mmCIF file of C-alpha atoms in Angstrom:
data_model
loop_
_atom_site.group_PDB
_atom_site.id
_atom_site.type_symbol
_atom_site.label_atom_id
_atom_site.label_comp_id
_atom_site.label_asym_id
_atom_site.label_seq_id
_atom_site.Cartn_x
_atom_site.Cartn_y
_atom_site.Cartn_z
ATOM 1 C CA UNK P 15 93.126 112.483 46.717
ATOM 2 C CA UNK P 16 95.153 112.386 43.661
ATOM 3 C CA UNK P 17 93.039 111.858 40.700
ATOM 4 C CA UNK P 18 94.089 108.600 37.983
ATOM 5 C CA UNK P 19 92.395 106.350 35.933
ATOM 6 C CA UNK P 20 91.054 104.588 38.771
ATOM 7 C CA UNK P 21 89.292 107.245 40.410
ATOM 8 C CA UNK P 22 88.334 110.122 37.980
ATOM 9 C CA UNK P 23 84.576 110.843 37.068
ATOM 10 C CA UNK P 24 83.281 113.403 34.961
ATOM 11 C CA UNK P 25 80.811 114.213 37.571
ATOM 12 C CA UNK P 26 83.538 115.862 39.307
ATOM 13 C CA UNK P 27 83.491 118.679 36.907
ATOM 14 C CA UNK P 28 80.983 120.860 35.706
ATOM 15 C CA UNK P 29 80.835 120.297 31.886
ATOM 16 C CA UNK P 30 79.204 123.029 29.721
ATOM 17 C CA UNK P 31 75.877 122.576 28.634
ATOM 18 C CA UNK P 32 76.446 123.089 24.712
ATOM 19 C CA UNK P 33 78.599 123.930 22.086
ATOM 20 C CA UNK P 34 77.193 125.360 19.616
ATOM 21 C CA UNK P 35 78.389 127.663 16.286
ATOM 22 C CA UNK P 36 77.661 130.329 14.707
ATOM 23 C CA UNK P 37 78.518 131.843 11.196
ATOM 24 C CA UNK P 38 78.599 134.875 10.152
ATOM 25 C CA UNK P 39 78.622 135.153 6.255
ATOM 26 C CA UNK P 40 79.370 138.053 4.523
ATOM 27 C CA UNK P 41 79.011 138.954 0.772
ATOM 28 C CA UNK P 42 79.286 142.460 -0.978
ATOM 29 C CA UNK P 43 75.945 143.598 -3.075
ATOM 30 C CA UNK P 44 76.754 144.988 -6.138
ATOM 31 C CA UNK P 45 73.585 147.710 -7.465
ATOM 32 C CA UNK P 46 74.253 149.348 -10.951
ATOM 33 C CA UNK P 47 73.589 153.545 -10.472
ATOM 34 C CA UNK P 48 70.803 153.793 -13.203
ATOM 35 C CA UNK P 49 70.887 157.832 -12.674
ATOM 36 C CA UNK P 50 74.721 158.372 -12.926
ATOM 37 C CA UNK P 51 75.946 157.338 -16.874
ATOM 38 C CA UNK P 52 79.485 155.259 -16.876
ATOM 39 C CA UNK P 53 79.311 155.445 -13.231
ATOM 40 C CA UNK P 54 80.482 151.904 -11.650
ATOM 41 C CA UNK P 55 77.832 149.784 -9.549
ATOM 42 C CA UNK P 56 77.793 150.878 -5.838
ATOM 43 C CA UNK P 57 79.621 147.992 -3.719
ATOM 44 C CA UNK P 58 78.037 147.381 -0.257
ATOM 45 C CA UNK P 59 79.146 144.587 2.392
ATOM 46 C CA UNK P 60 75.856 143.079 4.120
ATOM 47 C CA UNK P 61 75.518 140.260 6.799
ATOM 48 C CA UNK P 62 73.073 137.155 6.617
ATOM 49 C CA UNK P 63 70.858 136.996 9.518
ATOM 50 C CA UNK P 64 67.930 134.608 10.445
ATOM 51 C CA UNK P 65 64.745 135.558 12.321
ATOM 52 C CA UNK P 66 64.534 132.907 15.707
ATOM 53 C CA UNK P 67 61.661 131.294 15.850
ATOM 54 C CA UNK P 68 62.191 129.630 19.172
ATOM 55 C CA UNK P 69 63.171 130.496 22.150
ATOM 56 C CA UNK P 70 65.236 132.594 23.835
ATOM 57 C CA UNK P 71 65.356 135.140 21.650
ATOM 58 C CA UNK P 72 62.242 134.468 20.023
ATOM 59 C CA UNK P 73 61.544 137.106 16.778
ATOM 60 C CA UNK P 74 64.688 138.881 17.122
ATOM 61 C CA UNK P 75 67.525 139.018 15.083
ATOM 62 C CA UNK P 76 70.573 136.314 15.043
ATOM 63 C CA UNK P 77 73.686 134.949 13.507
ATOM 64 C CA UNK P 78 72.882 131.106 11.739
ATOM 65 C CA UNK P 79 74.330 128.611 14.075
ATOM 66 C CA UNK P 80 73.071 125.821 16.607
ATOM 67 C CA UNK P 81 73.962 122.664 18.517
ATOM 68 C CA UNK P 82 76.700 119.997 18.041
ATOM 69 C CA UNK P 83 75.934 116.972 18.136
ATOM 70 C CA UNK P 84 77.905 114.212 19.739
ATOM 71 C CA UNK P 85 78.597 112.981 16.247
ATOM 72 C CA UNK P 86 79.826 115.835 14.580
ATOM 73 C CA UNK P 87 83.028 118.206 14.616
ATOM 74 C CA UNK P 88 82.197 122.079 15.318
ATOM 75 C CA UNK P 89 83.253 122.969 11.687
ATOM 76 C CA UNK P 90 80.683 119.816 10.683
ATOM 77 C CA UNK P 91 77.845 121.429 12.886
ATOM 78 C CA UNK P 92 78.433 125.107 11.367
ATOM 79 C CA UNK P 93 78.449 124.109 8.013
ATOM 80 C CA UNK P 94 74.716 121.396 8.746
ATOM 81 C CA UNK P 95 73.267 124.776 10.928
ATOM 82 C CA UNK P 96 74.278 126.945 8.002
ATOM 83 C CA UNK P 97 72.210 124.627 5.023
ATOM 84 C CA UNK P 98 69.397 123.725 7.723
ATOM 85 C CA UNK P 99 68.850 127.230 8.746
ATOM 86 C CA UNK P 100 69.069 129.445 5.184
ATOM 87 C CA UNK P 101 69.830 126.646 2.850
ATOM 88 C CA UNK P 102 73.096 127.889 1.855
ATOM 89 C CA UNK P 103 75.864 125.606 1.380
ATOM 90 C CA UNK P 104 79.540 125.280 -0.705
ATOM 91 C CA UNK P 105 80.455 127.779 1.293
ATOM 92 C CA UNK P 106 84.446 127.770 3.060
ATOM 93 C CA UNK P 107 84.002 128.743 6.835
ATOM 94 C CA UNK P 108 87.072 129.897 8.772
ATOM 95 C CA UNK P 109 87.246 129.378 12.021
ATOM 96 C CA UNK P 110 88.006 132.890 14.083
ATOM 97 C CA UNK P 111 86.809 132.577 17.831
ATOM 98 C CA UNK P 112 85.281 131.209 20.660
ATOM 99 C CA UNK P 113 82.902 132.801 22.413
ATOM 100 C CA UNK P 114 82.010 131.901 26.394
ATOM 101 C CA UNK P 115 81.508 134.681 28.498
ATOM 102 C CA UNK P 116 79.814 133.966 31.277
ATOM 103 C CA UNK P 117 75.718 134.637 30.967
ATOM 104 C CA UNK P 118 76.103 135.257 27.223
ATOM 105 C CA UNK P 119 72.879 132.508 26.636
ATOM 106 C CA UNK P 120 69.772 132.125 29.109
ATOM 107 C CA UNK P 121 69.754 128.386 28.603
ATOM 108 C CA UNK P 122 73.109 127.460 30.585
ATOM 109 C CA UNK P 123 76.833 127.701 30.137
ATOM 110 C CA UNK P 124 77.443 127.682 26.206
ATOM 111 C CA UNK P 125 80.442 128.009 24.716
ATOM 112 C CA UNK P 126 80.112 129.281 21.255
ATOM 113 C CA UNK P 127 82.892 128.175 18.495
ATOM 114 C CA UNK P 128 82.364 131.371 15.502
ATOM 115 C CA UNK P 129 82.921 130.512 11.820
ATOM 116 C CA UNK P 130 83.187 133.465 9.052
ATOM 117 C CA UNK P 131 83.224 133.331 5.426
ATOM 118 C CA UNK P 132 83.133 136.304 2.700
ATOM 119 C CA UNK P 133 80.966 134.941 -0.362
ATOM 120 C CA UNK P 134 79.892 136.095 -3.661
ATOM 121 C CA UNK P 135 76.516 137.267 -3.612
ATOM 122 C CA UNK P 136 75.505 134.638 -6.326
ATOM 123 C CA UNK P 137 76.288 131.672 -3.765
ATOM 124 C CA UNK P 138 73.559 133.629 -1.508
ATOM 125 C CA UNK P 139 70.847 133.527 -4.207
ATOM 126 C CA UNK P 140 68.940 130.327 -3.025
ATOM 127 C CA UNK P 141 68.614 131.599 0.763
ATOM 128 C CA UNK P 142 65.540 130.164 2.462
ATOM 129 C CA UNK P 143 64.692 130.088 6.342
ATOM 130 C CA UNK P 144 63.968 126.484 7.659
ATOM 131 C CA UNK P 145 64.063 124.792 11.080
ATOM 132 C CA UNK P 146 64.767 127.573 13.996
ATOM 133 C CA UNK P 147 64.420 130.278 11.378
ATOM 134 C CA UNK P 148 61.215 132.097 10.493
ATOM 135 C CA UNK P 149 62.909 134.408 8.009
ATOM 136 C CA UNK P 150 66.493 135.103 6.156
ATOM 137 C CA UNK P 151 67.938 138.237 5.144
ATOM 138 C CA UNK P 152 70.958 139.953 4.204
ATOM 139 C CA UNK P 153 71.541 143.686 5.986
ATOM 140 C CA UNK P 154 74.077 146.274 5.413
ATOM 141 C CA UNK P 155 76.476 145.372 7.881
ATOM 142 C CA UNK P 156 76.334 149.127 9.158
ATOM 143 C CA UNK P 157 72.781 148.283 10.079
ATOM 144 C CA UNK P 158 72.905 144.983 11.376
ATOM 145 C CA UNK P 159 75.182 146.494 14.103
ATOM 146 C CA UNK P 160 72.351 148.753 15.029
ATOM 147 C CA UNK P 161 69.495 145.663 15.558
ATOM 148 C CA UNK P 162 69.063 144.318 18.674
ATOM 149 C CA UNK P 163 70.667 141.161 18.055
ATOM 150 C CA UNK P 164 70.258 137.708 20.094
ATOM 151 C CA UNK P 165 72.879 136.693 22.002
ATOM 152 C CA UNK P 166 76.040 138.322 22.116
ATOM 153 C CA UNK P 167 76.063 138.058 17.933
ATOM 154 C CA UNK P 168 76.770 141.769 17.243
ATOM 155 C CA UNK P 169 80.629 141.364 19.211
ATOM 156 C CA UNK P 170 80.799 137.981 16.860
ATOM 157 C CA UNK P 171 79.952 140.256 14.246
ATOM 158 C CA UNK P 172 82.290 143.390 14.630
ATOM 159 C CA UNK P 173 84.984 140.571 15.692
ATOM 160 C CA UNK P 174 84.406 139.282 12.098
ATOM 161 C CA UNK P 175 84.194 142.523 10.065
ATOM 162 C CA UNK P 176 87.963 143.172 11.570
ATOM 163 C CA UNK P 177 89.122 139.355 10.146
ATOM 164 C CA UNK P 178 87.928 140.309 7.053
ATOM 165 C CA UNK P 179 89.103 143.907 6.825
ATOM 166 C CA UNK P 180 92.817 142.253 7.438
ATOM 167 C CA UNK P 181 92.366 139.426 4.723
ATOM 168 C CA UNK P 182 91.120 142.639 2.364
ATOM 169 C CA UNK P 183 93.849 144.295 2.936
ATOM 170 C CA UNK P 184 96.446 141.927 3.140
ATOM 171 C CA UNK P 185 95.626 138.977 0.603
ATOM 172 C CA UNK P 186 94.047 138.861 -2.689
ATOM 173 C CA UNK P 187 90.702 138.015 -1.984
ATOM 174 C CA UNK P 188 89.204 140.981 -3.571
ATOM 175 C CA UNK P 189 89.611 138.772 -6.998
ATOM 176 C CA UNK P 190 86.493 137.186 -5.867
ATOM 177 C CA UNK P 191 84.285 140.082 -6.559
ATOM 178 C CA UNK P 192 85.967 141.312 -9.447
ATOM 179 C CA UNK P 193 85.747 140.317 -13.580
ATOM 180 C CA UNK P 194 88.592 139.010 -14.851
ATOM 181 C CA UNK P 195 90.291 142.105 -16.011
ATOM 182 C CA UNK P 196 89.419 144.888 -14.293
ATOM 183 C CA UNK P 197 90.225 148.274 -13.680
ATOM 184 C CA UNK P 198 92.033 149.775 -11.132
ATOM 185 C CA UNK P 199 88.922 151.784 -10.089
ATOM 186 C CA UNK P 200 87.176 148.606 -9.574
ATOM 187 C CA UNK P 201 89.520 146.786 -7.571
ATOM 188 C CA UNK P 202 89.872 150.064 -5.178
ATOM 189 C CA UNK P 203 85.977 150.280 -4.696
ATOM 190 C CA UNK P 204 85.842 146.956 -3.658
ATOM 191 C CA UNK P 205 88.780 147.104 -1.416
ATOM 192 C CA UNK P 206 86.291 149.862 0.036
ATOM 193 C CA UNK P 207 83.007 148.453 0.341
ATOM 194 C CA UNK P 208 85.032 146.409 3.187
ATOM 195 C CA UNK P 209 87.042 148.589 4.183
ATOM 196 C CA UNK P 210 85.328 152.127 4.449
ATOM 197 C CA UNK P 211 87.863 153.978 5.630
ATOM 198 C CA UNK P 212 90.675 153.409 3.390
ATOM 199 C CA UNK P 213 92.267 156.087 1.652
ATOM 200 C CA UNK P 214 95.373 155.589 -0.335
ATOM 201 C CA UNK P 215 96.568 158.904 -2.436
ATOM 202 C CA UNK P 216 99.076 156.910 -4.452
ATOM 203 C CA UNK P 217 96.973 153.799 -5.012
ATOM 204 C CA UNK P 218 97.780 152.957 -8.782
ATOM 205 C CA UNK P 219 101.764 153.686 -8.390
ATOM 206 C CA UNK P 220 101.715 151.417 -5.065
ATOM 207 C CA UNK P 221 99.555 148.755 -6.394
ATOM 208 C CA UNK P 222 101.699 148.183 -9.809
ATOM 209 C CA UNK P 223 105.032 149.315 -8.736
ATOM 210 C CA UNK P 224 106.376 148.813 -5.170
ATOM 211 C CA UNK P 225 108.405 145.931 -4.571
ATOM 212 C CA UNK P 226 106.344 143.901 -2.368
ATOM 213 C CA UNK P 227 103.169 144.052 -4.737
ATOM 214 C CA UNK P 228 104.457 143.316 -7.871
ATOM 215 C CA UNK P 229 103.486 140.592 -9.473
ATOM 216 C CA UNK P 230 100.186 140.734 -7.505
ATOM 217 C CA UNK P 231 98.165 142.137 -10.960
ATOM 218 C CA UNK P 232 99.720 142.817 -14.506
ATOM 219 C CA UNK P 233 98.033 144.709 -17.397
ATOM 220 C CA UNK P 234 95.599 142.913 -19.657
ATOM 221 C CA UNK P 235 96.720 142.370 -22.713
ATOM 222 C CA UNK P 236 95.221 141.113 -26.144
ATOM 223 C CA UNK P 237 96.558 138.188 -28.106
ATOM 224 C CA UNK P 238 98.835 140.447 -29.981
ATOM 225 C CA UNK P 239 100.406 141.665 -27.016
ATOM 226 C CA UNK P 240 98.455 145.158 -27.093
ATOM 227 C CA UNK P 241 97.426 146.856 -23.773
ATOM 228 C CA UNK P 242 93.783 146.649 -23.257
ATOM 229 C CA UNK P 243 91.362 148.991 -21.902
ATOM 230 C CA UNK P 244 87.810 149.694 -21.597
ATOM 231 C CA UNK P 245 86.241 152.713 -21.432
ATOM 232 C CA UNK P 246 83.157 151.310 -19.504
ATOM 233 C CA UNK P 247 83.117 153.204 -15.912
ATOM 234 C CA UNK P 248 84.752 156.261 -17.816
ATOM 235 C CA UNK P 249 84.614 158.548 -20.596
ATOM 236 C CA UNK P 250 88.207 158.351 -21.367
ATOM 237 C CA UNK P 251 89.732 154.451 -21.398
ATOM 238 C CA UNK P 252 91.218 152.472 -18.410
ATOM 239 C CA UNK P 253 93.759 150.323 -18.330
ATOM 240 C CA UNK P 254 92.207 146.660 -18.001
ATOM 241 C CA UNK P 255 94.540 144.816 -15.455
ATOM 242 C CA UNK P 256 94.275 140.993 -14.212
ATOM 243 C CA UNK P 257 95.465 138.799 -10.881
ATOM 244 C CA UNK P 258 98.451 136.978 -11.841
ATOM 245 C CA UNK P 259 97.542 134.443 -9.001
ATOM 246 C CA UNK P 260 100.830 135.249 -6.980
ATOM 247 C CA UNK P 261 99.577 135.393 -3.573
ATOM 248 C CA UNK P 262 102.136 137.802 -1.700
ATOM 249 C CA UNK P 263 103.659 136.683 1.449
ATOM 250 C CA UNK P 264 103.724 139.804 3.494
ATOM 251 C CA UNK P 265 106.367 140.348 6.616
ATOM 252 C CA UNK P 266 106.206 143.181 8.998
ATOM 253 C CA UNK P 267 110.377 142.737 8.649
ATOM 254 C CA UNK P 268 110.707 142.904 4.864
#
């Protein structure tokens, strides 16, 4: 029979049983080394995660997330789960996946939409567990990997930590987490605390000089035009350096 207006009934398909979110927020901690004079603050990304309080998955682990409801968009439902569930809100969640392997949650066929967002540690401050969540904490991300988390939340996770890693690497977002004018050595350790791994010998020269950076940061200057410096993270002074507010339009062709 060929299926029309007429005819069709959503009983003739099986329909998931829920949609729900879940939102994996990042921030990097900043801790000043009280031992180690002029030394800058040690940068470290961490992951929010709740404590269920229900079940499945009762006292483990878990990304914030929950239900749609009829009434509501999936970004709508991340960002009510996200203020129910740790009380954190004003926060801009990107969409990056959708998870729906087969078996991923005891209580039916779910297909889980994933949100991500990268947030100063100050809009974190506030956090408090409510509704489905017993307790709220932020983790080393390295850590969190090694919890045994509900659901399939440490692929969401990973999956996330590789978004961000790009948009580190590839926009300008690292102004978030830095003063105004900062040094060079402060932009590079944050670039680091999300990226581990990176290593770049020629860092300074590449940053201020190649074509298809410049105009990302300039040097500080005073209101008489003089180069400014500061001599905070080091015993002889830095050049102080600011975001111009170009955002670069990178192409694997140019």
């Amino acid at each position: 029979m060929i299926e029309n207006e007429s005819n069709y009934s959503a009983e003739h398909y099986r329909t998931p049983d829920g949609a729900p979110t879940d939102i994996v927020i990042f921030t990097i901690v900043s801790t000043e080394r009280s031992k180690v004079k002029k030394a800058l603050p040690q940068h470290e990304l961490q992951v929010l995660l709740i404590k269920r309080n229900i079940w499945p998955f009762e006292g483990q682990w878990a990304l914030p997330g929950g239900f749609t409801l009829e009434t509501e968009t999936v970004q709508e439902c991340a960002r009510r789960e996200l203020l129910e569930e740790t009380q954190v809100s004003e926060v801009h969640l990107e969409y990056f996946n959708v998870y729906s392997g087969p078996g991923r949650d005891p209580r039916g066929w779910m297909i889980s939409h994933a949100f991500l967002a990268l947030v100063g540690e100050q809009q974190l401050a506030n956090r408090q567990a409510a509704v489905d969540a017993s307790e709220v904490q932020l983790f080393p991300v390295a850590e969190a990997l090694k919890l045994q988390l509900a659901f399939d939340h440490r692929t969401m996770i990973e999956d996330a930590l590789l978004q961000i890693q790009r948009k580190m690497l590839t926009t300008t977002i690292a102004k978030a987490f830095l003063p105004d004018e900062f040094t060079i050595a402060e932009l590079y350790q944050v670039i680091q605390a999300v990226v581990p791994d990176f290593a770049e010998q020629n860092f300074i020269r590449k940053i201020t000089s190649t074509q298809s950076r410049s105009g990302i940061i300039e040097k500080a200057v005073d209101a008489t035009g003089a180069l400014k410096s500061s001599n905070q993270y080091s015993q002889r002074p830095a050049q102080l350096y600011r975001f111009t507010g170009l955002e670069p339009q990178l192409s694997i062709y140019s």
